[in-house]
Amino acid sequence: GMVPDPKLKYQQLLFLGNKLPPMPAEDHVEANKVLGCTSQVWVTAAYTDGKMEFSADSDSSLTKGLAALLLRALNGLTPQEVLLLDASFLSGFGLQNSVTPSRVNGFLNMFKMMQRKTMEAVAKS
């Protein structure tokens, strides 16, 4: 996936968040909820034709923008590629300069949730 410019600005995050396709209401369930985020975030994962496809939603536009970054980076990867990434890849987004530490931590938790959902999706297939 395309890793965005590290100088990513707050406005760009809001813009990305507003462009995220809406998530069906039935996916707003506890099992899809990311823990340890300042706002409510939901993540789903589908495994099709050897590739991962994630969706995400949040009640915060900024968090939706952070989720959109992850979707751009991870959608279309194989499960192995998703699982081989570690938290250090997140520093490439340069978020430390544009958002608060609790948001960066939430971003990390979203990423970990996507990895967990990847394992679940593959196990079910």
PDB file of C-alpha atoms in Angstrom:
ATOM      1  CA  GLY A   1       0.000   0.000   0.000  1.00  0.00           C
ATOM      2  CA  MET A   2       0.944   3.618  -0.304  1.00  0.00           C
ATOM      3  CA  VAL A   3       2.500   5.089   2.809  1.00  0.00           C
ATOM      4  CA  PRO A   4       1.465   8.751   3.005  1.00  0.00           C
ATOM      5  CA  ASP A   5       3.833  11.681   3.396  1.00  0.00           C
ATOM      6  CA  PRO A   6       5.278  11.774   6.944  1.00  0.00           C
ATOM      7  CA  LYS A   7       4.405  15.486   7.200  1.00  0.00           C
ATOM      8  CA  LEU A   8       0.782  14.477   7.278  1.00  0.00           C
ATOM      9  CA  LYS A   9      -1.309  17.299   8.589  1.00  0.00           C
ATOM     10  CA  TYR A  10      -4.336  17.316  10.763  1.00  0.00           C
ATOM     11  CA  GLN A  11      -6.521  18.639   7.904  1.00  0.00           C
ATOM     12  CA  GLN A  12      -5.446  15.785   5.649  1.00  0.00           C
ATOM     13  CA  LEU A  13      -6.456  13.314   8.326  1.00  0.00           C
ATOM     14  CA  LEU A  14      -9.881  14.911   8.602  1.00  0.00           C
ATOM     15  CA  PHE A  15     -10.178  14.854   4.812  1.00  0.00           C
ATOM     16  CA  LEU A  16      -9.261  11.149   4.650  1.00  0.00           C
ATOM     17  CA  GLY A  17     -11.664  10.389   7.495  1.00  0.00           C
ATOM     18  CA  ASN A  18     -14.542  12.083   5.728  1.00  0.00           C
ATOM     19  CA  LYS A  19     -13.877  10.021   2.601  1.00  0.00           C
ATOM     20  CA  LEU A  20     -14.067   6.664   4.386  1.00  0.00           C
ATOM     21  CA  PRO A  21     -17.037   4.636   3.130  1.00  0.00           C
ATOM     22  CA  PRO A  22     -19.744   4.244   5.797  1.00  0.00           C
ATOM     23  CA  MET A  23     -19.697   1.019   7.803  1.00  0.00           C
ATOM     24  CA  PRO A  24     -22.965  -0.921   8.066  1.00  0.00           C
ATOM     25  CA  ALA A  25     -24.626  -0.413  11.465  1.00  0.00           C
ATOM     26  CA  GLU A  26     -24.544  -4.162  12.167  1.00  0.00           C
ATOM     27  CA  ASP A  27     -20.734  -4.025  12.189  1.00  0.00           C
ATOM     28  CA  HIS A  28     -20.791  -1.543  15.090  1.00  0.00           C
ATOM     29  CA  VAL A  29     -20.579  -4.388  17.596  1.00  0.00           C
ATOM     30  CA  GLU A  30     -18.413  -5.101  20.617  1.00  0.00           C
ATOM     31  CA  ALA A  31     -16.418  -7.795  18.748  1.00  0.00           C
ATOM     32  CA  ASN A  32     -15.240  -5.187  16.225  1.00  0.00           C
ATOM     33  CA  LYS A  33     -14.434  -2.520  18.781  1.00  0.00           C
ATOM     34  CA  VAL A  34     -10.861  -1.356  19.270  1.00  0.00           C
ATOM     35  CA  LEU A  35      -9.963  -1.068  22.939  1.00  0.00           C
ATOM     36  CA  GLY A  36      -7.644   1.609  24.258  1.00  0.00           C
ATOM     37  CA  CYS A  37      -8.785   4.378  21.930  1.00  0.00           C
ATOM     38  CA  THR A  38      -9.922   7.812  23.088  1.00  0.00           C
ATOM     39  CA  SER A  39     -12.914   7.551  20.728  1.00  0.00           C
ATOM     40  CA  GLN A  40     -15.068   4.633  19.610  1.00  0.00           C
ATOM     41  CA  VAL A  41     -13.499   2.699  16.746  1.00  0.00           C
ATOM     42  CA  TRP A  42     -14.676  -0.402  14.908  1.00  0.00           C
ATOM     43  CA  VAL A  43     -12.636  -2.597  12.567  1.00  0.00           C
ATOM     44  CA  THR A  44     -13.664  -5.493  10.333  1.00  0.00           C
ATOM     45  CA  ALA A  45     -11.500  -7.762   8.185  1.00  0.00           C
ATOM     46  CA  ALA A  46     -12.323 -10.002   5.239  1.00  0.00           C
ATOM     47  CA  TYR A  47     -10.021 -12.568   3.659  1.00  0.00           C
ATOM     48  CA  THR A  48     -10.737 -13.040  -0.054  1.00  0.00           C
ATOM     49  CA  ASP A  49      -8.599 -14.478  -2.844  1.00  0.00           C
ATOM     50  CA  GLY A  50      -5.548 -14.558  -0.602  1.00  0.00           C
ATOM     51  CA  LYS A  51      -5.783 -10.862   0.262  1.00  0.00           C
ATOM     52  CA  MET A  52      -6.980  -8.877   3.260  1.00  0.00           C
ATOM     53  CA  GLU A  53      -9.664  -6.214   3.022  1.00  0.00           C
ATOM     54  CA  PHE A  54     -10.299  -4.063   6.095  1.00  0.00           C
ATOM     55  CA  SER A  55     -13.023  -1.587   6.947  1.00  0.00           C
ATOM     56  CA  ALA A  56     -13.085   0.856   9.811  1.00  0.00           C
ATOM     57  CA  ASP A  57     -15.305   3.482  11.360  1.00  0.00           C
ATOM     58  CA  SER A  58     -15.179   5.872  14.293  1.00  0.00           C
ATOM     59  CA  ASP A  59     -17.329   8.501  15.962  1.00  0.00           C
ATOM     60  CA  SER A  60     -14.359  10.892  15.615  1.00  0.00           C
ATOM     61  CA  SER A  61     -13.380  12.364  12.232  1.00  0.00           C
ATOM     62  CA  LEU A  62      -9.721  12.480  13.211  1.00  0.00           C
ATOM     63  CA  THR A  63      -9.690   8.833  14.280  1.00  0.00           C
ATOM     64  CA  LYS A  64     -11.447   7.925  11.031  1.00  0.00           C
ATOM     65  CA  GLY A  65      -8.578   9.646   9.246  1.00  0.00           C
ATOM     66  CA  LEU A  66      -6.042   7.580  11.187  1.00  0.00           C
ATOM     67  CA  ALA A  67      -8.010   4.437  10.345  1.00  0.00           C
ATOM     68  CA  ALA A  68      -8.080   5.454   6.673  1.00  0.00           C
ATOM     69  CA  LEU A  69      -4.266   5.613   6.693  1.00  0.00           C
ATOM     70  CA  LEU A  70      -4.109   2.052   7.950  1.00  0.00           C
ATOM     71  CA  LEU A  71      -6.641   0.883   5.368  1.00  0.00           C
ATOM     72  CA  ARG A  72      -4.556   2.429   2.595  1.00  0.00           C
ATOM     73  CA  ALA A  73      -1.425   0.724   3.892  1.00  0.00           C
ATOM     74  CA  LEU A  74      -2.921  -2.701   4.659  1.00  0.00           C
ATOM     75  CA  ASN A  75      -5.765  -3.352   2.222  1.00  0.00           C
ATOM     76  CA  GLY A  76      -4.736  -5.758  -0.517  1.00  0.00           C
ATOM     77  CA  LEU A  77      -1.843  -7.271   1.433  1.00  0.00           C
ATOM     78  CA  THR A  78      -1.620 -11.003   2.095  1.00  0.00           C
ATOM     79  CA  PRO A  79      -2.239 -12.124   5.700  1.00  0.00           C
ATOM     80  CA  GLN A  80       1.486 -12.923   6.001  1.00  0.00           C
ATOM     81  CA  GLU A  81       2.405  -9.383   4.961  1.00  0.00           C
ATOM     82  CA  VAL A  82      -0.014  -7.873   7.479  1.00  0.00           C
ATOM     83  CA  LEU A  83       1.264 -10.097  10.284  1.00  0.00           C
ATOM     84  CA  LEU A  84       4.939  -9.509   9.489  1.00  0.00           C
ATOM     85  CA  LEU A  85       4.579  -5.751   9.911  1.00  0.00           C
ATOM     86  CA  ASP A  86       5.471  -4.507  13.354  1.00  0.00           C
ATOM     87  CA  ALA A  87       4.759  -1.300  15.179  1.00  0.00           C
ATOM     88  CA  SER A  88       7.903   0.331  13.779  1.00  0.00           C
ATOM     89  CA  PHE A  89       6.189   0.670  10.386  1.00  0.00           C
ATOM     90  CA  LEU A  90       3.764   3.092  12.047  1.00  0.00           C
ATOM     91  CA  SER A  91       6.520   5.607  12.758  1.00  0.00           C
ATOM     92  CA  GLY A  92       6.820   6.085   8.985  1.00  0.00           C
ATOM     93  CA  PHE A  93       3.521   7.961   9.093  1.00  0.00           C
ATOM     94  CA  GLY A  94       5.135  10.781  11.079  1.00  0.00           C
ATOM     95  CA  LEU A  95       2.087  11.189  13.293  1.00  0.00           C
ATOM     96  CA  GLN A  96       4.062  12.077  16.407  1.00  0.00           C
ATOM     97  CA  ASN A  97       4.315  15.634  15.061  1.00  0.00           C
ATOM     98  CA  SER A  98       0.645  16.126  14.207  1.00  0.00           C
ATOM     99  CA  VAL A  99      -1.447  14.306  16.825  1.00  0.00           C
ATOM    100  CA  THR A 100      -1.408  13.702  20.587  1.00  0.00           C
ATOM    101  CA  PRO A 101       0.336  10.669  22.147  1.00  0.00           C
ATOM    102  CA  SER A 102      -3.024   9.135  23.086  1.00  0.00           C
ATOM    103  CA  ARG A 103      -4.048   9.265  19.396  1.00  0.00           C
ATOM    104  CA  VAL A 104      -0.756   7.666  18.371  1.00  0.00           C
ATOM    105  CA  ASN A 105      -1.446   4.952  20.933  1.00  0.00           C
ATOM    106  CA  GLY A 106      -4.958   4.503  19.528  1.00  0.00           C
ATOM    107  CA  PHE A 107      -3.449   4.178  16.054  1.00  0.00           C
ATOM    108  CA  LEU A 108      -1.207   1.395  17.369  1.00  0.00           C
ATOM    109  CA  ASN A 109      -4.210  -0.340  18.959  1.00  0.00           C
ATOM    110  CA  MET A 110      -6.126  -0.150  15.643  1.00  0.00           C
ATOM    111  CA  PHE A 111      -3.165  -1.727  13.886  1.00  0.00           C
ATOM    112  CA  LYS A 112      -2.930  -4.541  16.464  1.00  0.00           C
ATOM    113  CA  MET A 113      -6.676  -5.134  16.116  1.00  0.00           C
ATOM    114  CA  MET A 114      -6.276  -5.433  12.331  1.00  0.00           C
ATOM    115  CA  GLN A 115      -3.567  -8.038  12.856  1.00  0.00           C
ATOM    116  CA  ARG A 116      -5.774  -9.954  15.293  1.00  0.00           C
ATOM    117  CA  LYS A 117      -8.708  -9.783  12.860  1.00  0.00           C
ATOM    118  CA  THR A 118      -6.400 -11.064  10.113  1.00  0.00           C
ATOM    119  CA  MET A 119      -5.625 -14.193  12.125  1.00  0.00           C
ATOM    120  CA  GLU A 120      -9.324 -14.723  12.879  1.00  0.00           C
ATOM    121  CA  ALA A 121     -10.343 -14.263   9.229  1.00  0.00           C
ATOM    122  CA  VAL A 122      -7.716 -16.715   7.986  1.00  0.00           C
ATOM    123  CA  ALA A 123      -8.624 -19.265  10.664  1.00  0.00           C
ATOM    124  CA  LYS A 124     -12.281 -19.112   9.556  1.00  0.00           C
ATOM    125  CA  SER A 125     -11.520 -19.496   5.858  1.00  0.00           C
TER     126      SER A 125
END
